[in-house]
Amino acid sequence: MRKSIAIDMDGVIADTEPHLIEWYKNETGISLTPQLINELGEDAAFADKIALHKVLHTQSFFRTVPVMDKAVENVTLLMEDYEIFIVSAAMEFPLSLYEKREWLQEHFPFISWKNIIFCGDKSIIDTDYMIDDYCKNLDFCKGKALMFNAYHNAHINHHIRINHWDEVPKLLKTLTYSTENIL
């Protein structure tokens, strides 16, 4: 039986950070950088909560997010050895449901609709590995938690960090090999 991987969308296969920074600037005129957000903290950096809410609830925001560098190639590669599930806590942003499904059809058409999970709470996900950028999801992961690097998790170090998609296949092979040798 193949091992399974839950892969988050926003900030993991969808390059949300620069997209959000650009849309926030268009809405507020405030220029942010990942470094500044890292220094201030996400909550302080995106100080105009009304503008942030508006951006995240604007039609086409989620549909137009760019794909994370090398995500398509590496997810395709992982599918040779693992059962892949795309998991997004999309319920917070109801407009995003349709947009995320359309985005996946465009950029990851090889992922079956049966392997796409839109939920409100990822603690229900029971896979061997979870790749996510938020500890609120990873801390309750039933399998091995793998944290994709983001400005909001730069100071967190209690999960294995992934800085780029090119690291993922080798890391998973190492983790799988280590686990199999322990048993």
PDB file of C-alpha atoms in Angstrom:
ATOM      1  CA  MET A   1       0.000   0.000   0.000  1.00  0.00           C
ATOM      2  CA  ARG A   2       1.339   3.419  -1.012  1.00  0.00           C
ATOM      3  CA  LYS A   3       1.913   6.095   1.598  1.00  0.00           C
ATOM      4  CA  SER A   4      -0.292   9.184   1.385  1.00  0.00           C
ATOM      5  CA  ILE A   5       0.503  12.902   1.359  1.00  0.00           C
ATOM      6  CA  ALA A   6      -1.878  15.767   2.101  1.00  0.00           C
ATOM      7  CA  ILE A   7      -0.681  18.885   0.281  1.00  0.00           C
ATOM      8  CA  ASP A   8      -2.034  22.325   1.146  1.00  0.00           C
ATOM      9  CA  MET A   9      -2.861  24.804  -1.606  1.00  0.00           C
ATOM     10  CA  ASP A  10      -2.281  28.390  -0.444  1.00  0.00           C
ATOM     11  CA  GLY A  11       1.378  28.996   0.287  1.00  0.00           C
ATOM     12  CA  VAL A  12       2.398  25.490  -0.777  1.00  0.00           C
ATOM     13  CA  ILE A  13       1.374  24.822  -4.389  1.00  0.00           C
ATOM     14  CA  ALA A  14      -0.189  28.251  -4.899  1.00  0.00           C
ATOM     15  CA  ASP A  15       2.276  31.136  -4.449  1.00  0.00           C
ATOM     16  CA  THR A  16      -0.055  33.218  -2.304  1.00  0.00           C
ATOM     17  CA  GLU A  17       2.478  35.459  -0.532  1.00  0.00           C
ATOM     18  CA  PRO A  18       3.512  37.764  -3.413  1.00  0.00           C
ATOM     19  CA  HIS A  19      -0.045  37.676  -4.746  1.00  0.00           C
ATOM     20  CA  LEU A  20      -1.500  38.859  -1.428  1.00  0.00           C
ATOM     21  CA  ILE A  21       1.196  41.518  -1.056  1.00  0.00           C
ATOM     22  CA  GLU A  22       0.367  42.872  -4.533  1.00  0.00           C
ATOM     23  CA  TRP A  23      -3.405  42.867  -4.009  1.00  0.00           C
ATOM     24  CA  TYR A  24      -3.037  44.447  -0.547  1.00  0.00           C
ATOM     25  CA  LYS A  25      -0.877  47.214  -2.043  1.00  0.00           C
ATOM     26  CA  ASN A  26      -3.453  47.813  -4.800  1.00  0.00           C
ATOM     27  CA  GLU A  27      -6.164  48.094  -2.154  1.00  0.00           C
ATOM     28  CA  THR A  28      -4.281  50.179   0.434  1.00  0.00           C
ATOM     29  CA  GLY A  29      -1.243  51.725  -1.266  1.00  0.00           C
ATOM     30  CA  ILE A  30       0.913  50.080   1.425  1.00  0.00           C
ATOM     31  CA  SER A  31       4.026  48.310   0.117  1.00  0.00           C
ATOM     32  CA  LEU A  32       5.034  45.234   2.078  1.00  0.00           C
ATOM     33  CA  THR A  33       7.865  42.786   1.560  1.00  0.00           C
ATOM     34  CA  PRO A  34       8.243  39.259   2.944  1.00  0.00           C
ATOM     35  CA  GLN A  35      11.132  40.536   5.076  1.00  0.00           C
ATOM     36  CA  LEU A  36       9.030  43.337   6.578  1.00  0.00           C
ATOM     37  CA  ILE A  37       6.134  40.944   7.249  1.00  0.00           C
ATOM     38  CA  ASN A  38       8.587  38.559   8.891  1.00  0.00           C
ATOM     39  CA  GLU A  39       9.930  41.364  11.125  1.00  0.00           C
ATOM     40  CA  LEU A  40       6.555  42.847  12.056  1.00  0.00           C
ATOM     41  CA  GLY A  41       4.537  39.670  12.130  1.00  0.00           C
ATOM     42  CA  GLU A  42       1.685  38.952   9.739  1.00  0.00           C
ATOM     43  CA  ASP A  43      -0.989  40.517  11.946  1.00  0.00           C
ATOM     44  CA  ALA A  44       0.867  43.834  12.370  1.00  0.00           C
ATOM     45  CA  ALA A  45       2.052  44.012   8.758  1.00  0.00           C
ATOM     46  CA  PHE A  46      -1.457  43.630   7.315  1.00  0.00           C
ATOM     47  CA  ALA A  47      -2.747  46.291   9.707  1.00  0.00           C
ATOM     48  CA  ASP A  48      -5.742  47.363   7.610  1.00  0.00           C
ATOM     49  CA  LYS A  49      -8.015  44.416   8.443  1.00  0.00           C
ATOM     50  CA  ILE A  50     -10.922  45.778   6.421  1.00  0.00           C
ATOM     51  CA  ALA A  51      -8.757  45.957   3.290  1.00  0.00           C
ATOM     52  CA  LEU A  52      -7.301  42.506   3.961  1.00  0.00           C
ATOM     53  CA  HIS A  53     -10.785  41.031   4.385  1.00  0.00           C
ATOM     54  CA  LYS A  54     -11.895  42.720   1.177  1.00  0.00           C
ATOM     55  CA  VAL A  55      -8.936  41.317  -0.775  1.00  0.00           C
ATOM     56  CA  LEU A  56      -9.452  37.778   0.500  1.00  0.00           C
ATOM     57  CA  HIS A  57     -13.151  37.940  -0.343  1.00  0.00           C
ATOM     58  CA  THR A  58     -12.747  39.508  -3.787  1.00  0.00           C
ATOM     59  CA  GLN A  59     -13.817  37.410  -6.731  1.00  0.00           C
ATOM     60  CA  SER A  60     -10.804  36.169  -8.738  1.00  0.00           C
ATOM     61  CA  PHE A  61      -8.258  36.576  -5.916  1.00  0.00           C
ATOM     62  CA  PHE A  62      -7.825  32.821  -5.448  1.00  0.00           C
ATOM     63  CA  ARG A  63      -8.313  32.036  -9.138  1.00  0.00           C
ATOM     64  CA  THR A  64      -5.364  34.220 -10.190  1.00  0.00           C
ATOM     65  CA  VAL A  65      -2.724  33.071  -7.698  1.00  0.00           C
ATOM     66  CA  PRO A  66       0.473  31.955  -9.494  1.00  0.00           C
ATOM     67  CA  VAL A  67       1.725  28.395  -9.149  1.00  0.00           C
ATOM     68  CA  MET A  68       4.595  27.830  -6.727  1.00  0.00           C
ATOM     69  CA  ASP A  69       7.907  27.290  -8.518  1.00  0.00           C
ATOM     70  CA  LYS A  70       8.420  23.601  -9.468  1.00  0.00           C
ATOM     71  CA  ALA A  71       5.222  22.485  -7.676  1.00  0.00           C
ATOM     72  CA  VAL A  72       3.638  20.908 -10.766  1.00  0.00           C
ATOM     73  CA  GLU A  73       6.745  18.941 -11.701  1.00  0.00           C
ATOM     74  CA  ASN A  74       7.371  17.669  -8.180  1.00  0.00           C
ATOM     75  CA  VAL A  75       3.757  16.773  -7.391  1.00  0.00           C
ATOM     76  CA  THR A  76       3.705  14.831 -10.680  1.00  0.00           C
ATOM     77  CA  LEU A  77       6.872  13.028  -9.613  1.00  0.00           C
ATOM     78  CA  LEU A  78       5.491  12.252  -6.143  1.00  0.00           C
ATOM     79  CA  MET A  79       2.369  10.701  -7.662  1.00  0.00           C
ATOM     80  CA  GLU A  80       4.523   7.840  -8.955  1.00  0.00           C
ATOM     81  CA  ASP A  81       5.124   6.622  -5.376  1.00  0.00           C
ATOM     82  CA  TYR A  82       2.498   8.277  -3.160  1.00  0.00           C
ATOM     83  CA  GLU A  83      -1.259   8.793  -2.999  1.00  0.00           C
ATOM     84  CA  ILE A  84      -1.618  12.583  -3.237  1.00  0.00           C
ATOM     85  CA  PHE A  85      -4.479  14.577  -1.730  1.00  0.00           C
ATOM     86  CA  ILE A  86      -4.836  18.322  -2.181  1.00  0.00           C
ATOM     87  CA  VAL A  87      -6.286  19.699   1.048  1.00  0.00           C
ATOM     88  CA  SER A  88      -7.456  23.257   1.586  1.00  0.00           C
ATOM     89  CA  ALA A  89      -9.286  24.802   4.527  1.00  0.00           C
ATOM     90  CA  ALA A  90     -11.336  26.735   2.009  1.00  0.00           C
ATOM     91  CA  MET A  91     -14.556  27.076   3.984  1.00  0.00           C
ATOM     92  CA  GLU A  92     -13.415  30.362   5.570  1.00  0.00           C
ATOM     93  CA  PHE A  93     -13.527  31.984   2.133  1.00  0.00           C
ATOM     94  CA  PRO A  94     -16.684  30.682   0.391  1.00  0.00           C
ATOM     95  CA  LEU A  95     -15.857  32.397  -2.910  1.00  0.00           C
ATOM     96  CA  SER A  96     -12.637  30.444  -3.003  1.00  0.00           C
ATOM     97  CA  LEU A  97     -14.289  27.027  -3.364  1.00  0.00           C
ATOM     98  CA  TYR A  98     -15.145  27.352  -7.032  1.00  0.00           C
ATOM     99  CA  GLU A  99     -12.016  29.383  -7.791  1.00  0.00           C
ATOM    100  CA  LYS A 100      -9.708  26.855  -6.159  1.00  0.00           C
ATOM    101  CA  ARG A 101     -11.359  23.997  -8.028  1.00  0.00           C
ATOM    102  CA  GLU A 102     -10.915  25.888 -11.319  1.00  0.00           C
ATOM    103  CA  TRP A 103      -7.312  26.727 -10.414  1.00  0.00           C
ATOM    104  CA  LEU A 104      -6.554  23.062  -9.740  1.00  0.00           C
ATOM    105  CA  GLN A 105      -8.155  22.009 -13.026  1.00  0.00           C
ATOM    106  CA  GLU A 106      -5.926  24.473 -14.867  1.00  0.00           C
ATOM    107  CA  HIS A 107      -2.616  23.851 -13.106  1.00  0.00           C
ATOM    108  CA  PHE A 108      -2.965  20.291 -11.728  1.00  0.00           C
ATOM    109  CA  PRO A 109      -5.404  18.575 -14.126  1.00  0.00           C
ATOM    110  CA  PHE A 110      -3.847  15.199 -13.291  1.00  0.00           C
ATOM    111  CA  ILE A 111      -5.216  15.348  -9.710  1.00  0.00           C
ATOM    112  CA  SER A 112      -8.539  13.499  -9.582  1.00  0.00           C
ATOM    113  CA  TRP A 113     -11.535  15.254  -8.063  1.00  0.00           C
ATOM    114  CA  LYS A 114     -11.583  12.314  -5.617  1.00  0.00           C
ATOM    115  CA  ASN A 115      -8.250  13.511  -4.248  1.00  0.00           C
ATOM    116  CA  ILE A 116      -9.310  17.111  -3.586  1.00  0.00           C
ATOM    117  CA  ILE A 117     -10.539  17.917  -0.091  1.00  0.00           C
ATOM    118  CA  PHE A 118     -11.994  21.309   0.809  1.00  0.00           C
ATOM    119  CA  CYS A 119     -12.657  21.463   4.528  1.00  0.00           C
ATOM    120  CA  GLY A 120     -12.838  23.782   7.504  1.00  0.00           C
ATOM    121  CA  ASP A 121     -10.519  21.938   9.882  1.00  0.00           C
ATOM    122  CA  LYS A 122      -7.559  19.900   8.657  1.00  0.00           C
ATOM    123  CA  SER A 123      -7.284  17.913  11.897  1.00  0.00           C
ATOM    124  CA  ILE A 124      -9.646  15.403  10.262  1.00  0.00           C
ATOM    125  CA  ILE A 125      -7.025  14.568   7.630  1.00  0.00           C
ATOM    126  CA  ASP A 126      -5.303  11.231   8.233  1.00  0.00           C
ATOM    127  CA  THR A 127      -2.390  10.865   5.810  1.00  0.00           C
ATOM    128  CA  ASP A 128       1.162   9.637   6.308  1.00  0.00           C
ATOM    129  CA  TYR A 129       2.550  13.118   5.567  1.00  0.00           C
ATOM    130  CA  MET A 130       1.129  16.627   5.493  1.00  0.00           C
ATOM    131  CA  ILE A 131       2.814  19.517   3.693  1.00  0.00           C
ATOM    132  CA  ASP A 132       1.409  22.832   4.909  1.00  0.00           C
ATOM    133  CA  ASP A 133       2.624  26.305   5.813  1.00  0.00           C
ATOM    134  CA  TYR A 134       0.531  26.783   8.972  1.00  0.00           C
ATOM    135  CA  CYS A 135       1.261  25.199  12.337  1.00  0.00           C
ATOM    136  CA  LYS A 136      -2.449  25.360  13.171  1.00  0.00           C
ATOM    137  CA  ASN A 137      -2.762  22.519  10.646  1.00  0.00           C
ATOM    138  CA  LEU A 138       0.572  20.780  11.159  1.00  0.00           C
ATOM    139  CA  ASP A 139       0.426  20.658  14.964  1.00  0.00           C
ATOM    140  CA  PHE A 140      -2.599  18.338  14.758  1.00  0.00           C
ATOM    141  CA  CYS A 141      -1.375  16.304  11.803  1.00  0.00           C
ATOM    142  CA  LYS A 142      -1.833  12.573  12.362  1.00  0.00           C
ATOM    143  CA  GLY A 143       1.188  11.733  10.162  1.00  0.00           C
ATOM    144  CA  LYS A 144       4.554  13.421   9.697  1.00  0.00           C
ATOM    145  CA  ALA A 145       4.248  17.212   9.526  1.00  0.00           C
ATOM    146  CA  LEU A 146       6.325  19.040   6.901  1.00  0.00           C
ATOM    147  CA  MET A 147       6.269  22.829   7.033  1.00  0.00           C
ATOM    148  CA  PHE A 148       6.555  24.762   3.770  1.00  0.00           C
ATOM    149  CA  ASN A 149       8.491  27.978   4.328  1.00  0.00           C
ATOM    150  CA  ALA A 150       6.456  31.191   4.534  1.00  0.00           C
ATOM    151  CA  TYR A 151       6.855  34.640   6.060  1.00  0.00           C
ATOM    152  CA  HIS A 152       4.423  33.763   8.838  1.00  0.00           C
ATOM    153  CA  ASN A 153       6.386  30.679   9.952  1.00  0.00           C
ATOM    154  CA  ALA A 154       9.956  31.954   9.614  1.00  0.00           C
ATOM    155  CA  HIS A 155      10.567  31.819  13.384  1.00  0.00           C
ATOM    156  CA  ILE A 156       8.939  28.434  13.959  1.00  0.00           C
ATOM    157  CA  ASN A 157      11.208  25.431  14.101  1.00  0.00           C
ATOM    158  CA  HIS A 158       9.309  22.491  15.574  1.00  0.00           C
ATOM    159  CA  HIS A 159       8.503  20.917  12.185  1.00  0.00           C
ATOM    160  CA  ILE A 160      10.731  19.806   9.331  1.00  0.00           C
ATOM    161  CA  ARG A 161      11.050  22.844   7.051  1.00  0.00           C
ATOM    162  CA  ILE A 162      10.764  22.758   3.265  1.00  0.00           C
ATOM    163  CA  ASN A 163      12.174  25.813   1.462  1.00  0.00           C
ATOM    164  CA  HIS A 164      11.460  24.803  -2.142  1.00  0.00           C
ATOM    165  CA  TRP A 165       9.549  22.108  -3.990  1.00  0.00           C
ATOM    166  CA  ASP A 166      12.780  20.612  -5.355  1.00  0.00           C
ATOM    167  CA  GLU A 167      13.596  19.449  -1.789  1.00  0.00           C
ATOM    168  CA  VAL A 168      10.397  17.442  -1.339  1.00  0.00           C
ATOM    169  CA  PRO A 169      10.977  14.175  -3.262  1.00  0.00           C
ATOM    170  CA  LYS A 170      14.379  13.541  -1.678  1.00  0.00           C
ATOM    171  CA  LEU A 171      13.116  14.467   1.793  1.00  0.00           C
ATOM    172  CA  LEU A 172      10.156  12.096   1.504  1.00  0.00           C
ATOM    173  CA  LYS A 173      12.355   9.258   0.285  1.00  0.00           C
ATOM    174  CA  THR A 174      14.655   9.827   3.271  1.00  0.00           C
ATOM    175  CA  LEU A 175      11.734   9.917   5.717  1.00  0.00           C
ATOM    176  CA  THR A 176      10.088   6.857   4.157  1.00  0.00           C
ATOM    177  CA  TYR A 177      13.381   4.936   4.216  1.00  0.00           C
ATOM    178  CA  SER A 178      13.992   5.911   7.864  1.00  0.00           C
ATOM    179  CA  THR A 179      10.492   4.845   8.900  1.00  0.00           C
ATOM    180  CA  GLU A 180      10.703   1.514   7.074  1.00  0.00           C
ATOM    181  CA  ASN A 181      14.065   0.685   8.649  1.00  0.00           C
ATOM    182  CA  ILE A 182      12.749   1.377  12.156  1.00  0.00           C
ATOM    183  CA  LEU A 183       9.969  -1.169  11.659  1.00  0.00           C
TER     184      LEU A 183
END
